[in-house]
Each structure stands twice: as structure tokens, then as C-alpha cells.
Coordinates of C-alpha atoms in Angstrom, one line a residue:
M1392 CA -47.9 34.8 6.5
I1393 CA -46.0 37.4 4.7
D1394 CA -48.7 39.9 4.0
R1395 CA -50.1 39.4 7.6
S1396 CA -47.1 40.1 9.3
S1397 CA -46.3 43.3 7.2
R1398 CA -49.8 44.7 7.8
T1399 CA -49.9 44.0 11.6
A1400 CA -46.3 45.0 11.9
E1401 CA -47.1 48.4 10.3
H1402 CA -50.1 48.9 12.6
V1403 CA -47.9 48.4 15.7
A1404 CA -45.1 50.8 14.3
L1405 CA -47.8 53.4 13.6
F1406 CA -49.0 53.2 17.2
R1407 CA -45.5 53.4 18.4
A1408 CA -44.7 56.4 16.1
L1409 CA -47.7 58.3 17.4
E1410 CA -46.7 57.8 21.0
T1411 CA -43.3 59.3 20.1
V1412 CA -44.8 62.6 18.8
R1413 CA -47.5 62.7 21.6
P1414 CA -47.6 66.3 22.7
G1415 CA -46.0 66.5 26.1
G1416 CA -44.1 63.5 25.8
G1417 CA -45.2 59.9 25.7
L1418 CA -44.5 56.7 27.4
F1419 CA -41.3 56.1 25.4
R1420 CA -39.4 57.6 22.3
D1421 CA -39.0 55.3 19.3
P1422 CA -38.1 57.7 16.4
P1423 CA -37.2 54.8 14.0
A1424 CA -40.8 53.7 14.0
R1425 CA -41.7 56.4 11.7
R1426 CA -39.2 55.4 9.2
L1427 CA -40.7 51.8 9.0
L1428 CA -44.2 53.2 7.8
P1429 CA -45.4 53.6 4.3
R1430 CA -45.3 57.1 3.0
R1431 CA -49.0 58.0 3.6
H1432 CA -48.6 57.0 7.5
R1433 CA -45.4 58.9 7.7
T1434 CA -47.2 62.0 6.5
V1435 CA -50.0 61.4 9.1
V1436 CA -47.5 61.1 11.8
A1437 CA -45.6 64.5 10.7
L1438 CA -49.1 66.2 10.7
C1439 CA -49.4 65.2 14.2
R1440 CA -47.1 67.9 15.3
L1441 CA -49.8 70.5 14.4
P1442 CA -52.1 71.4 17.3
G1443 CA -55.0 69.2 17.9
V1444 CA -54.3 66.8 15.2
H1445 CA -52.6 64.2 17.4
G1446 CA -55.7 63.9 19.8
A1447 CA -58.2 63.7 17.0
L1448 CA -56.2 61.0 15.2
V1449 CA -55.9 58.8 18.5
R1450 CA -59.4 59.1 19.0
Y1451 CA -60.2 58.2 15.6
I1452 CA -58.0 55.1 15.9
D1453 CA -59.7 53.8 19.1
R1454 CA -63.1 54.2 17.6
R1455 CA -62.2 52.5 14.3
W1456 CA -60.1 49.8 16.0
S1457 CA -62.1 49.0 18.9
G1458 CA -61.1 46.7 21.7
G1459 CA -58.0 48.7 22.6
P1460 CA -55.3 47.6 20.1
R1461 CA -53.4 51.0 19.9
A1462 CA -53.2 51.7 23.7
S1463 CA -52.5 47.9 24.5
A1464 CA -49.6 48.1 22.0
V1465 CA -48.3 51.3 23.5
V1466 CA -48.4 50.1 27.2
R1467 CA -46.9 46.6 26.4
T1468 CA -44.1 48.6 24.5
R1469 CA -43.2 50.4 27.7
L1470 CA -43.6 47.3 29.9
I1471 CA -41.3 45.3 27.6
D1472 CA -38.8 48.2 27.4
E1473 CA -38.7 48.1 31.2
W1474 CA -38.2 44.4 31.4
L1475 CA -35.5 44.5 28.7
A1476 CA -33.7 47.2 30.5
A1477 CA -33.6 45.1 33.6
A1478 CA -32.5 42.1 31.9
L1479 CA -29.5 44.1 30.5
T1480 CA -28.7 45.5 33.8
G1481 CA -28.6 41.9 35.1
G1482 CA -26.1 40.9 32.6
A1483 CA -27.9 39.9 29.5
R1484 CA -25.3 40.3 26.5
Q1485 CA -27.6 39.2 23.5
V1486 CA -30.8 40.2 22.4
V1487 CA -33.0 38.1 20.3
L1488 CA -36.0 39.6 18.7
L1489 CA -38.1 36.7 17.6
G1490 CA -40.4 37.4 14.7
A1491 CA -39.0 41.0 14.8
G1492 CA -41.4 42.5 12.4
F1493 CA -41.1 46.2 12.5
D1494 CA -39.7 46.4 16.1
S1495 CA -37.2 49.0 16.2
R1496 CA -35.7 48.7 19.7
A1497 CA -32.4 47.9 18.4
H1498 CA -32.1 51.1 16.2
R1499 CA -33.1 53.5 18.9
T1500 CA -29.5 54.3 20.0
A1501 CA -26.0 55.2 18.7
P1502 CA -23.8 52.5 17.1
D1503 CA -21.6 52.1 20.0
A1504 CA -24.4 51.9 22.6
T1505 CA -26.6 48.8 23.8
W1506 CA -29.9 50.0 25.0
S1507 CA -32.0 51.4 27.7
R1508 CA -35.5 52.8 27.8
D1509 CA -34.4 56.3 27.7
G1510 CA -31.6 55.9 25.3
R1511 CA -28.5 55.7 27.7
A1512 CA -25.6 53.8 26.4
A1513 CA -23.8 50.7 27.7
P1514 CA -21.4 48.6 25.8
G1515 CA -21.2 45.1 24.8
V1516 CA -24.7 43.7 23.5
T1517 CA -25.3 41.9 20.4
W1518 CA -29.0 42.2 18.7
F1519 CA -30.3 39.3 16.5
E1520 CA -33.4 40.1 14.7
V1521 CA -35.2 36.9 13.3
D1522 CA -37.9 37.1 10.6
H1523 CA -39.2 36.1 7.4
P1524 CA -36.9 37.2 4.6
A1525 CA -39.6 39.3 2.8
T1526 CA -40.6 41.1 5.9
Q1527 CA -37.0 41.7 7.0
A1528 CA -36.2 43.0 3.4
T1529 CA -38.9 45.7 3.7
K1530 CA -37.7 46.6 7.1
R1531 CA -34.2 47.1 6.2
R1532 CA -35.1 49.0 3.0
R1533 CA -37.3 51.4 5.0
L1534 CA -34.7 51.8 7.7
G1535 CA -32.0 52.7 5.2
G1536 CA -29.2 54.9 6.8
A1537 CA -31.0 54.7 10.3
A1538 CA -30.5 50.8 10.6
R1539 CA -27.8 50.4 13.6
P1540 CA -24.6 48.9 12.5
G1541 CA -23.9 45.9 14.3
V1542 CA -27.3 44.5 14.4
V1543 CA -27.5 41.0 13.1
F1544 CA -30.4 40.4 10.8
V1545 CA -31.3 36.6 10.5
P1546 CA -33.7 35.9 7.7
A1547 CA -35.4 32.5 8.3
D1548 CA -38.6 30.9 7.6
L1549 CA -39.1 28.9 10.7
T1550 CA -41.7 26.7 9.1
A1551 CA -38.8 25.1 7.5
D1552 CA -35.6 26.3 9.2
D1553 CA -34.6 25.4 12.7
L1554 CA -34.2 28.2 15.1
G1555 CA -31.0 27.1 16.8
T1556 CA -29.4 26.4 13.6
V1557 CA -29.9 29.9 12.0
L1558 CA -29.0 31.8 15.3
R1559 CA -25.9 30.0 15.7
A1560 CA -24.9 30.2 12.2
A1561 CA -25.3 34.1 12.6
G1562 CA -23.2 34.2 15.5
F1563 CA -25.2 33.8 18.6
D1564 CA -23.4 32.4 21.6
P1565 CA -25.3 29.8 23.6
A1566 CA -22.9 30.5 26.5
R1567 CA -24.0 34.2 26.9
R1568 CA -26.8 35.4 28.9
T1569 CA -29.6 36.4 26.6
A1570 CA -32.9 38.2 26.4
V1571 CA -35.5 37.2 24.1
I1572 CA -38.6 39.3 23.1
W1573 CA -41.2 37.2 21.2
E1574 CA -44.1 40.0 21.0
G1575 CA -47.2 39.7 19.1
V1576 CA -46.8 36.4 17.6
T1577 CA -48.1 33.4 19.7
N1578 CA -51.7 34.2 19.1
Y1579 CA -51.2 33.5 15.4
L1580 CA -49.6 30.1 16.0
D1581 CA -50.8 26.6 17.2
A1582 CA -50.0 24.9 20.3
A1583 CA -47.2 22.8 19.0
S1584 CA -45.2 25.7 17.4
V1585 CA -45.3 27.6 20.6
D1586 CA -44.4 24.6 22.6
A1587 CA -41.4 23.7 20.2
T1588 CA -40.2 27.3 20.2
L1589 CA -40.1 27.7 23.9
R1590 CA -38.3 24.3 24.4
G1591 CA -35.8 25.3 21.6
L1592 CA -35.1 28.7 23.3
V1593 CA -34.5 26.9 26.8
A1594 CA -32.1 24.4 24.8
L1595 CA -30.3 27.2 23.3
C1596 CA -30.2 29.9 26.0
P1597 CA -28.1 29.5 29.3
P1598 CA -29.7 29.7 32.7
G1599 CA -30.6 33.1 33.9
S1600 CA -31.7 34.3 30.4
T1601 CA -34.8 36.3 30.1
V1602 CA -37.9 35.2 27.8
I1603 CA -40.4 37.9 27.3
V1604 CA -43.5 36.7 25.4
T1605 CA -47.0 37.9 24.6
Y1606 CA -50.3 36.0 24.7
V1607 CA -54.1 36.2 24.6
H1608 CA -56.2 34.6 27.1
R1609 CA -57.6 31.3 25.8
A1610 CA -61.1 32.3 26.9
V1611 CA -61.3 34.8 24.0
L1612 CA -60.9 31.8 21.6
D1613 CA -63.1 29.2 23.4
G1614 CA -65.8 31.5 24.6
T1615 CA -65.6 30.4 28.1
A1616 CA -65.4 33.8 29.4
T1617 CA -66.0 37.6 28.1
F1618 CA -63.6 40.5 28.2
A1619 CA -64.5 43.9 27.5
G1620 CA -63.5 44.7 23.6
A1621 CA -62.5 41.1 23.0
A1622 CA -65.2 40.2 20.6
E1623 CA -64.6 43.4 18.6
W1624 CA -60.9 43.0 18.4
H1625 CA -61.0 39.3 17.4
D1626 CA -63.5 40.0 14.8
A1627 CA -61.3 42.7 13.4
V1628 CA -58.4 40.5 13.0
R1629 CA -60.6 37.7 11.6
R1630 CA -61.8 40.2 8.8
E1631 CA -58.3 40.7 7.8
G1632 CA -57.6 37.1 7.6
E1633 CA -55.5 37.0 10.6
P1634 CA -57.6 34.9 13.2
W1635 CA -56.0 34.1 16.6
T1636 CA -55.2 30.5 16.8
F1637 CA -53.6 30.0 20.3
G1638 CA -54.2 31.3 23.9
L1639 CA -53.3 30.5 27.3
D1640 CA -55.1 30.6 30.7
P1641 CA -53.0 32.9 33.0
A1642 CA -53.7 30.6 35.9
E1643 CA -52.0 27.8 34.0
V1644 CA -49.1 29.8 32.8
P1645 CA -46.7 29.0 35.6
A1646 CA -47.0 25.4 35.4
Y1647 CA -47.0 25.6 31.5
L1648 CA -43.7 27.4 31.6
R1649 CA -42.2 25.4 34.3
A1650 CA -42.7 22.2 32.1
R1651 CA -40.8 23.9 29.5
G1652 CA -37.7 24.9 31.9
L1653 CA -38.9 28.5 32.3
R1654 CA -39.9 30.1 35.8
L1655 CA -42.5 32.8 35.6
V1656 CA -41.5 36.2 37.2
E1657 CA -44.3 38.4 36.1
D1658 CA -47.5 38.2 34.0
L1659 CA -49.6 41.2 33.4
S1660 CA -52.6 42.2 31.1
T1661 CA -52.1 45.4 29.1
R1662 CA -54.9 46.7 31.3
A1663 CA -52.7 46.2 34.4
A1664 CA -49.7 47.8 32.4
A1665 CA -51.8 50.9 31.7
E1666 CA -52.5 51.2 35.5
R1667 CA -48.8 51.1 36.0
F1668 CA -47.8 53.4 33.4
L1669 CA -50.2 55.7 32.1
P1670 CA -50.8 59.0 33.9
A1671 CA -54.3 59.6 35.3
S1672 CA -55.3 61.8 32.6
R1673 CA -54.8 59.0 30.0
R1674 CA -56.5 56.1 32.1
A1675 CA -59.7 56.3 30.0
E1676 CA -57.5 55.0 27.0
P1677 CA -58.9 51.4 26.1
T1678 CA -56.6 48.5 27.0
A1679 CA -57.3 44.9 27.2
E1680 CA -57.5 42.7 30.1
F1681 CA -57.2 39.7 27.7
Y1682 CA -54.1 40.5 26.1
R1683 CA -51.1 39.8 28.2
V1684 CA -47.3 39.9 28.6
A1685 CA -45.1 37.4 30.3
R1686 CA -41.6 37.5 31.7
A1687 CA -39.9 34.3 32.5
V1688 CA -36.3 33.1 33.3
V1689 CA -34.6 30.1 31.9
E1690 CA -33.8 27.5 34.8
A1691 CA -33.0 24.2 33.1
P1692 CA -33.7 22.3 29.8
A1693 CA -37.3 21.6 29.4
D1694 CA -38.8 18.1 30.4
G1695 CA -37.9 16.0 27.4
G1696 CA -36.8 18.9 25.5
A1697 CA -33.0 19.3 26.1
A1698 CA -32.2 18.3 22.4
V1699 CA -35.1 20.2 20.8
D1700 CA -34.0 23.5 19.0
G1701 CA -37.7 23.8 17.9
G1702 CA -39.1 25.5 14.7
A1703 CA -42.3 27.6 14.4
A1704 CA -43.6 30.3 12.1
V1705 CA -42.4 33.3 14.0
D1706 CA -42.7 35.9 11.3
G1707 CA -45.7 37.5 13.2
G1708 CA -46.8 41.0 13.7
R1709 CA -45.1 43.5 16.2

């Protein structure tokens, strides 16, 4: 999974870096994203400051990677940013980036800041980045001096390591309200791994904690429905050796989460998020009805899962 996670993570970091340098301003600012790119991509992002280059490159990407992965990644980033800011305002004092990949949210602000979407500071939040040791080593090397002091890097191969054990060993406090972001990962796992990880998070985090997770519509996998761009996107990830293996039916998500001790708060497709966040001039950018983001709140230990810490291959793409 190491090659896969690095490749996918670099794609999403590129999309975030391009949005950051969008002429006239983008949906968010994520300056560290550029540092996480290989040299050739950093050069491309720098050239986007020249007149006309950014628009031409974005149009090329959307043609080359059809189905809407770029704009979907951009709007889901903004949506998750909003939900994370709300969780911190609501009292969360730990953030866990599960399968962190090249997510640079923790490194956007000054060392004495926590986080908010626009970079305003607030005291007292600890960040834990959990990922495969190889992917994490690459990330730390590329961040260099831009790595924010105080972020706790938790190298873990959760095909073998227990999530609760490695987090507690890194200083995670199960008594503190927490926000968990599990972005761009579940679609590469199997049902048992997703189940075990969600149950483990509920066993680890106190009630009132927030869990944000992305998933794909199961119909894309079993062929029971069709969505614009889904076949092209799915074919592309298959060609790269990264087939999607897990999905959910949105109609079943509330009950699915409830059985694992979570209460669904909101569940949006990236297309719906685009309608919320993109200005009218950008509504034509391709996004996906089948790629979804859900926000849930920990209510109680999952049915039959209070003692389960859970393990899964969380080193997915961001």
C-alpha cells in the first residue's frame, strides 16, 4: 500500500496547492501543500502564478482525470475544514488524522495556534498524524522546517498494529474530546477493516467526539446504479492498481453508524458541497454525486464493540 498511498496523496496535495494559488483566491489556503509535492509538481504550481497558466492547467487536469477528482478533492477539503473548525469550537482538543497521507491541515498555522479554516489561532489542541511509516517519513522530509512543532507523528502499520495502542502510546488522552478525520481511505479497504476501525474509534474517543469519514456510493462498485463520471474515475484508479473495494449506500449510513455507536449529523456528496461552496462562475467544474463525506458524533460504545480497539490498513491516499 505504500506506493499507492504516496501516489494518491500527491495527487490530492497537488489539487490543494493549485487551489491555494488560484488567481482571485480559492476556497481555502493551504501553503504547506506545495512543499509535499515532488520537485516537478512544485515547479508547475509556481508557474501557475503566471497569467493564464492556472486556468489552462486546471482544465487539462479535469480532461485528463475525468469524473471530477480534482474539484471533488477541493470541495471536500473545504467541507472538512468547516466541520473541523466547528468541532474545535465545540470543545474538541485533540485531532486525529487517520491515514494522514499528505494532509497538511496541522501545518497551516503558527506553532502556538490550533487551527481554523482561515488560520486564526486558538490555544490548546494536540494533533496526531497516523500513517504508514514509509509515507510518513516522506512527508516529514518534504515538510522540513515547515513541519509544525507539537504535531505528534504516529507511524503505524495498522494491518499489524492496534490503533488504540499506538495512539495511547503517543500521548492520546481518551478522556479529551476529539475530532477524527478519515479522508480518502475507506474506499480502498474491506468491510471488516472499516467496521473494526469505526468501532475502535468509538471505544477510544469520549462521547461528543466528531468522526469525519469519506466514502464512495456502493452502487459504483456493484453496478446497481450509474453516476456521471463514475466509470471513468473508477477505471482510472483500477489502471493505477488502486481499485475501490468498499462503499456504502447513503440510505443505510445512519443505521450503519448507529450500530457502531455513532450518530450521523450530515452526509453530503462532493457535488452538493460544490453547490454550497463554489461561486456561480465555477459551478461547471466537475464534481461527483457518488463521492461522499459524512460527519458523525460519538454517542456510546458500539454494539458488541466496547472492547475493540480495531485495526485496519489506514495508510490511504489523501
